[in-house]
mmCIF file of C-alpha atoms in Angstrom:
data_model
loop_
_atom_site.group_PDB
_atom_site.id
_atom_site.type_symbol
_atom_site.label_atom_id
_atom_site.label_comp_id
_atom_site.label_asym_id
_atom_site.label_seq_id
_atom_site.Cartn_x
_atom_site.Cartn_y
_atom_site.Cartn_z
ATOM 1 C CA UNK A 1 48.024 41.121 -15.764
ATOM 2 C CA UNK A 2 46.273 41.408 -12.400
ATOM 3 C CA UNK A 3 48.770 41.094 -9.543
ATOM 4 C CA UNK A 4 46.482 38.775 -7.580
ATOM 5 C CA UNK A 5 46.271 36.469 -10.605
ATOM 6 C CA UNK A 6 50.076 36.394 -10.868
ATOM 7 C CA UNK A 7 50.328 35.583 -7.143
ATOM 8 C CA UNK A 8 47.750 32.795 -7.531
ATOM 9 C CA UNK A 9 49.612 31.287 -10.481
ATOM 10 C CA UNK A 10 52.882 31.439 -8.546
ATOM 11 C CA UNK A 11 51.232 29.773 -5.545
ATOM 12 C CA UNK A 12 49.860 27.048 -7.807
ATOM 13 C CA UNK A 13 53.307 26.519 -9.341
ATOM 14 C CA UNK A 14 54.955 26.240 -5.930
ATOM 15 C CA UNK A 15 52.187 23.892 -4.740
ATOM 16 C CA UNK A 16 52.700 21.737 -7.812
ATOM 17 C CA UNK A 17 56.469 21.668 -7.312
ATOM 18 C CA UNK A 18 56.208 20.932 -3.594
ATOM 19 C CA UNK A 19 53.717 18.126 -4.163
ATOM 20 C CA UNK A 20 55.834 16.531 -6.855
ATOM 21 C CA UNK A 21 58.904 16.924 -4.642
ATOM 22 C CA UNK A 22 57.169 15.132 -1.774
ATOM 23 C CA UNK A 23 56.029 12.414 -4.194
ATOM 24 C CA UNK A 24 59.645 12.010 -5.342
ATOM 25 C CA UNK A 25 60.527 11.423 -1.693
ATOM 26 C CA UNK A 26 58.187 8.426 -1.728
ATOM 27 C CA UNK A 27 59.099 7.189 -5.230
ATOM 28 C CA UNK A 28 61.521 8.959 -7.560
ATOM 29 C CA UNK A 29 59.972 7.786 -10.824
ATOM 30 C CA UNK A 30 56.267 8.233 -9.996
ATOM 31 C CA UNK A 31 55.962 12.061 -10.277
ATOM 32 C CA UNK A 32 57.833 12.069 -13.607
ATOM 33 C CA UNK A 33 55.577 9.248 -14.834
ATOM 34 C CA UNK A 34 52.431 11.138 -13.769
ATOM 35 C CA UNK A 35 53.673 14.321 -15.472
ATOM 36 C CA UNK A 36 54.481 12.365 -18.622
ATOM 37 C CA UNK A 37 51.044 10.705 -18.664
ATOM 38 C CA UNK A 38 49.259 14.020 -18.029
ATOM 39 C CA UNK A 39 51.164 15.722 -20.847
ATOM 40 C CA UNK A 40 50.768 12.787 -23.244
ATOM 41 C CA UNK A 41 46.997 12.657 -22.792
ATOM 42 C CA UNK A 42 46.551 16.425 -23.019
ATOM 43 C CA UNK A 43 45.897 17.277 -19.368
ATOM 44 C CA UNK A 44 49.097 19.314 -18.986
ATOM 45 C CA UNK A 45 51.009 21.715 -21.227
ATOM 46 C CA UNK A 46 54.771 21.542 -20.793
ATOM 47 C CA UNK A 47 57.241 24.304 -21.568
ATOM 48 C CA UNK A 48 59.090 24.096 -24.891
ATOM 49 C CA UNK A 49 62.239 22.630 -23.337
ATOM 50 C CA UNK A 50 60.261 19.917 -21.497
ATOM 51 C CA UNK A 51 58.012 18.684 -24.327
ATOM 52 C CA UNK A 52 60.067 15.481 -24.541
ATOM 53 C CA UNK A 53 58.523 14.421 -21.221
ATOM 54 C CA UNK A 54 55.121 14.247 -22.923
ATOM 55 C CA UNK A 55 56.307 11.949 -25.718
ATOM 56 C CA UNK A 56 55.323 8.295 -26.090
ATOM 57 C CA UNK A 57 58.984 7.299 -25.835
ATOM 58 C CA UNK A 58 59.389 9.084 -22.492
ATOM 59 C CA UNK A 59 56.154 7.589 -21.148
ATOM 60 C CA UNK A 60 57.139 4.028 -22.114
ATOM 61 C CA UNK A 61 60.657 4.485 -20.695
ATOM 62 C CA UNK A 62 59.295 5.873 -17.438
ATOM 63 C CA UNK A 63 56.737 3.055 -17.252
ATOM 64 C CA UNK A 64 59.552 0.488 -17.484
ATOM 65 C CA UNK A 65 61.562 2.396 -14.860
ATOM 66 C CA UNK A 66 58.479 2.488 -12.614
ATOM 67 C CA UNK A 67 58.024 -1.293 -12.837
ATOM 68 C CA UNK A 68 61.714 -1.813 -12.007
ATOM 69 C CA UNK A 69 61.411 0.561 -9.033
ATOM 70 C CA UNK A 70 58.317 -1.242 -7.735
ATOM 71 C CA UNK A 71 59.997 -4.656 -8.038
ATOM 72 C CA UNK A 72 63.194 -3.424 -6.368
ATOM 73 C CA UNK A 73 61.271 -2.135 -3.342
ATOM 74 C CA UNK A 74 59.490 -5.496 -3.073
ATOM 75 C CA UNK A 75 62.701 -7.297 -2.083
ATOM 76 C CA UNK A 76 63.513 -7.176 1.668
ATOM 77 C CA UNK A 77 66.969 -5.786 2.550
ATOM 78 C CA UNK A 78 67.466 -4.619 -1.049
ATOM 79 C CA UNK A 79 64.967 -1.848 -0.325
ATOM 80 C CA UNK A 80 67.212 -0.549 2.484
ATOM 81 C CA UNK A 81 70.198 -0.464 0.134
ATOM 82 C CA UNK A 82 68.127 1.399 -2.469
ATOM 83 C CA UNK A 83 67.051 3.942 0.162
ATOM 84 C CA UNK A 84 70.703 4.849 0.764
ATOM 85 C CA UNK A 85 71.259 5.559 -2.929
ATOM 86 C CA UNK A 86 67.798 7.050 -3.456
ATOM 87 C CA UNK A 87 68.205 9.865 -0.894
ATOM 88 C CA UNK A 88 70.468 12.082 -3.047
ATOM 89 C CA UNK A 89 68.626 10.977 -6.203
ATOM 90 C CA UNK A 90 65.297 12.018 -4.647
ATOM 91 C CA UNK A 91 66.766 15.403 -3.683
ATOM 92 C CA UNK A 92 67.907 15.978 -7.281
ATOM 93 C CA UNK A 93 64.538 14.797 -8.618
ATOM 94 C CA UNK A 94 62.660 17.111 -6.244
ATOM 95 C CA UNK A 95 64.846 20.016 -7.351
ATOM 96 C CA UNK A 96 64.188 19.324 -11.036
ATOM 97 C CA UNK A 97 60.450 18.908 -10.499
ATOM 98 C CA UNK A 98 60.206 22.208 -8.618
ATOM 99 C CA UNK A 99 62.292 23.905 -11.316
ATOM 100 C CA UNK A 100 59.880 22.602 -13.969
ATOM 101 C CA UNK A 101 56.878 23.859 -11.997
ATOM 102 C CA UNK A 102 58.378 27.298 -11.203
ATOM 103 C CA UNK A 103 59.610 27.985 -14.746
ATOM 104 C CA UNK A 104 57.912 31.414 -14.864
ATOM 105 C CA UNK A 105 60.366 32.839 -12.321
ATOM 106 C CA UNK A 106 63.754 34.290 -13.184
ATOM 107 C CA UNK A 107 66.498 31.603 -13.176
ATOM 108 C CA UNK A 108 68.014 32.617 -9.823
ATOM 109 C CA UNK A 109 64.673 32.541 -7.979
ATOM 110 C CA UNK A 110 63.583 29.432 -9.863
ATOM 111 C CA UNK A 111 66.599 27.347 -8.894
ATOM 112 C CA UNK A 112 66.821 28.794 -5.375
ATOM 113 C CA UNK A 113 63.247 27.698 -4.660
ATOM 114 C CA UNK A 114 63.846 24.422 -6.499
ATOM 115 C CA UNK A 115 66.876 23.480 -4.407
ATOM 116 C CA UNK A 116 65.510 24.603 -1.029
ATOM 117 C CA UNK A 117 61.829 23.690 -1.356
ATOM 118 C CA UNK A 118 61.710 20.919 -3.971
ATOM 119 C CA UNK A 119 64.977 19.215 -3.100
ATOM 120 C CA UNK A 120 64.484 19.765 0.621
ATOM 121 C CA UNK A 121 60.960 18.309 0.612
ATOM 122 C CA UNK A 122 62.034 15.241 -1.358
ATOM 123 C CA UNK A 123 65.109 14.610 0.817
ATOM 124 C CA UNK A 124 63.137 15.018 4.061
ATOM 125 C CA UNK A 125 60.400 12.607 3.007
ATOM 126 C CA UNK A 126 62.895 10.087 1.629
ATOM 127 C CA UNK A 127 64.904 10.273 4.875
ATOM 128 C CA UNK A 128 61.796 9.642 6.982
ATOM 129 C CA UNK A 129 60.756 6.768 4.725
ATOM 130 C CA UNK A 130 64.216 5.231 4.914
ATOM 131 C CA UNK A 131 64.185 5.469 8.710
ATOM 132 C CA UNK A 132 60.746 3.844 8.857
ATOM 133 C CA UNK A 133 61.909 0.984 6.648
ATOM 134 C CA UNK A 134 65.093 0.550 8.672
ATOM 135 C CA UNK A 135 63.092 0.266 11.899
ATOM 136 C CA UNK A 136 60.710 -2.156 10.187
ATOM 137 C CA UNK A 137 63.610 -4.330 9.027
ATOM 138 C CA UNK A 138 65.199 -4.321 12.482
ATOM 139 C CA UNK A 139 61.990 -5.123 14.369
ATOM 140 C CA UNK A 140 60.161 -7.466 11.986
ATOM 141 C CA UNK A 141 62.990 -8.799 9.842
ATOM 142 C CA UNK A 142 61.507 -7.028 6.827
ATOM 143 C CA UNK A 143 58.110 -8.709 7.122
ATOM 144 C CA UNK A 144 56.236 -5.396 6.985
ATOM 145 C CA UNK A 145 58.506 -3.755 4.399
ATOM 146 C CA UNK A 146 56.264 -4.845 1.535
ATOM 147 C CA UNK A 147 53.295 -3.126 3.188
ATOM 148 C CA UNK A 148 55.355 0.037 3.660
ATOM 149 C CA UNK A 149 56.448 -0.126 0.007
ATOM 150 C CA UNK A 150 52.802 -0.398 -1.099
ATOM 151 C CA UNK A 151 51.747 2.562 1.045
ATOM 152 C CA UNK A 152 54.636 4.631 -0.327
ATOM 153 C CA UNK A 153 53.697 3.786 -3.918
ATOM 154 C CA UNK A 154 50.040 4.680 -3.413
ATOM 155 C CA UNK A 155 51.060 7.835 -1.556
ATOM 156 C CA UNK A 156 53.366 8.906 -4.387
ATOM 157 C CA UNK A 157 50.623 8.453 -7.007
ATOM 158 C CA UNK A 158 47.913 10.193 -4.940
ATOM 159 C CA UNK A 159 50.185 13.107 -3.995
ATOM 160 C CA UNK A 160 51.341 13.548 -7.604
ATOM 161 C CA UNK A 161 47.745 13.652 -8.845
ATOM 162 C CA UNK A 162 46.666 16.011 -6.067
ATOM 163 C CA UNK A 163 49.603 18.303 -6.844
ATOM 164 C CA UNK A 164 48.609 18.294 -10.503
ATOM 165 C CA UNK A 165 44.884 18.947 -10.057
ATOM 166 C CA UNK A 166 44.771 20.829 -6.719
ATOM 167 C CA UNK A 167 48.174 22.526 -6.284
ATOM 168 C CA UNK A 168 46.987 25.135 -3.757
ATOM 169 C CA UNK A 169 45.526 22.401 -1.538
ATOM 170 C CA UNK A 170 48.849 20.591 -1.820
ATOM 171 C CA UNK A 171 50.729 23.778 -0.897
ATOM 172 C CA UNK A 172 48.666 24.112 2.297
ATOM 173 C CA UNK A 173 49.055 20.423 3.193
ATOM 174 C CA UNK A 174 52.826 20.383 2.681
ATOM 175 C CA UNK A 175 53.234 23.631 4.609
ATOM 176 C CA UNK A 176 51.172 22.233 7.503
ATOM 177 C CA UNK A 177 53.189 18.995 7.465
ATOM 178 C CA UNK A 178 56.530 20.798 7.710
ATOM 179 C CA UNK A 179 55.264 23.122 10.467
ATOM 180 C CA UNK A 180 54.210 20.073 12.484
ATOM 181 C CA UNK A 181 57.538 18.385 11.711
ATOM 182 C CA UNK A 182 59.505 21.419 12.938
ATOM 183 C CA UNK A 183 57.378 21.629 16.105
ATOM 184 C CA UNK A 184 57.964 17.934 16.773
ATOM 185 C CA UNK A 185 61.723 18.334 16.238
ATOM 186 C CA UNK A 186 61.880 21.336 18.620
ATOM 187 C CA UNK A 187 59.918 19.482 21.313
ATOM 188 C CA UNK A 188 62.129 16.403 20.911
ATOM 189 C CA UNK A 189 65.246 18.579 21.210
ATOM 190 C CA UNK A 190 64.103 20.257 24.444
ATOM 191 C CA UNK A 191 62.934 16.927 25.843
ATOM 192 C CA UNK A 192 66.373 15.416 25.233
ATOM 193 C CA UNK A 193 68.047 18.404 26.940
ATOM 194 C CA UNK A 194 65.852 17.929 29.995
ATOM 195 C CA UNK A 195 66.551 14.201 30.291
ATOM 196 C CA UNK A 196 70.315 14.597 29.763
ATOM 197 C CA UNK A 197 71.075 16.153 33.221
ATOM 198 C CA UNK A 198 68.862 13.532 34.919
ATOM 199 C CA UNK A 199 70.865 10.743 33.281
ATOM 200 C CA UNK A 200 74.061 12.232 34.728
#
């Protein structure tokens, strides 16, 4: 097989895994539901050990879980409690989703990338979402939390679909997002160091 083709397929797999990991950071169930729907309706071929995800039973179960997740995030204050529990769950979900996407790699590379990239992306996004919701609850008493929940749900669906149908585009977008995030964190760190002596 042509090396460039192998590289392209690997890039697509990583883009798919990253996108699904980010989507899991918004909503844990959504990327699994999108994968299940895509497999069930013939738009995606799953590996032999993941064929259960494309079954009618899995799709119905995930649909019920999705409805429960949507309703839970519609209740002010309860959404903040869920965010606390959902952070480690999102990290695990992101890891599994990346592992599914990068199944052509050897197990060590597959799970290394899954934990660092998939789990890391999901945990980062979930942490940022939780912080946003916490600020919203503190400043508006939860009045805008429902809007945030709606944006997160739409974002999870759109990102999952984009990861599925345009994984390389998703790879570029996620990479750009994390570069900007790192630059922002570095600037914030140096800004805090500069203001610290002045405060003294």
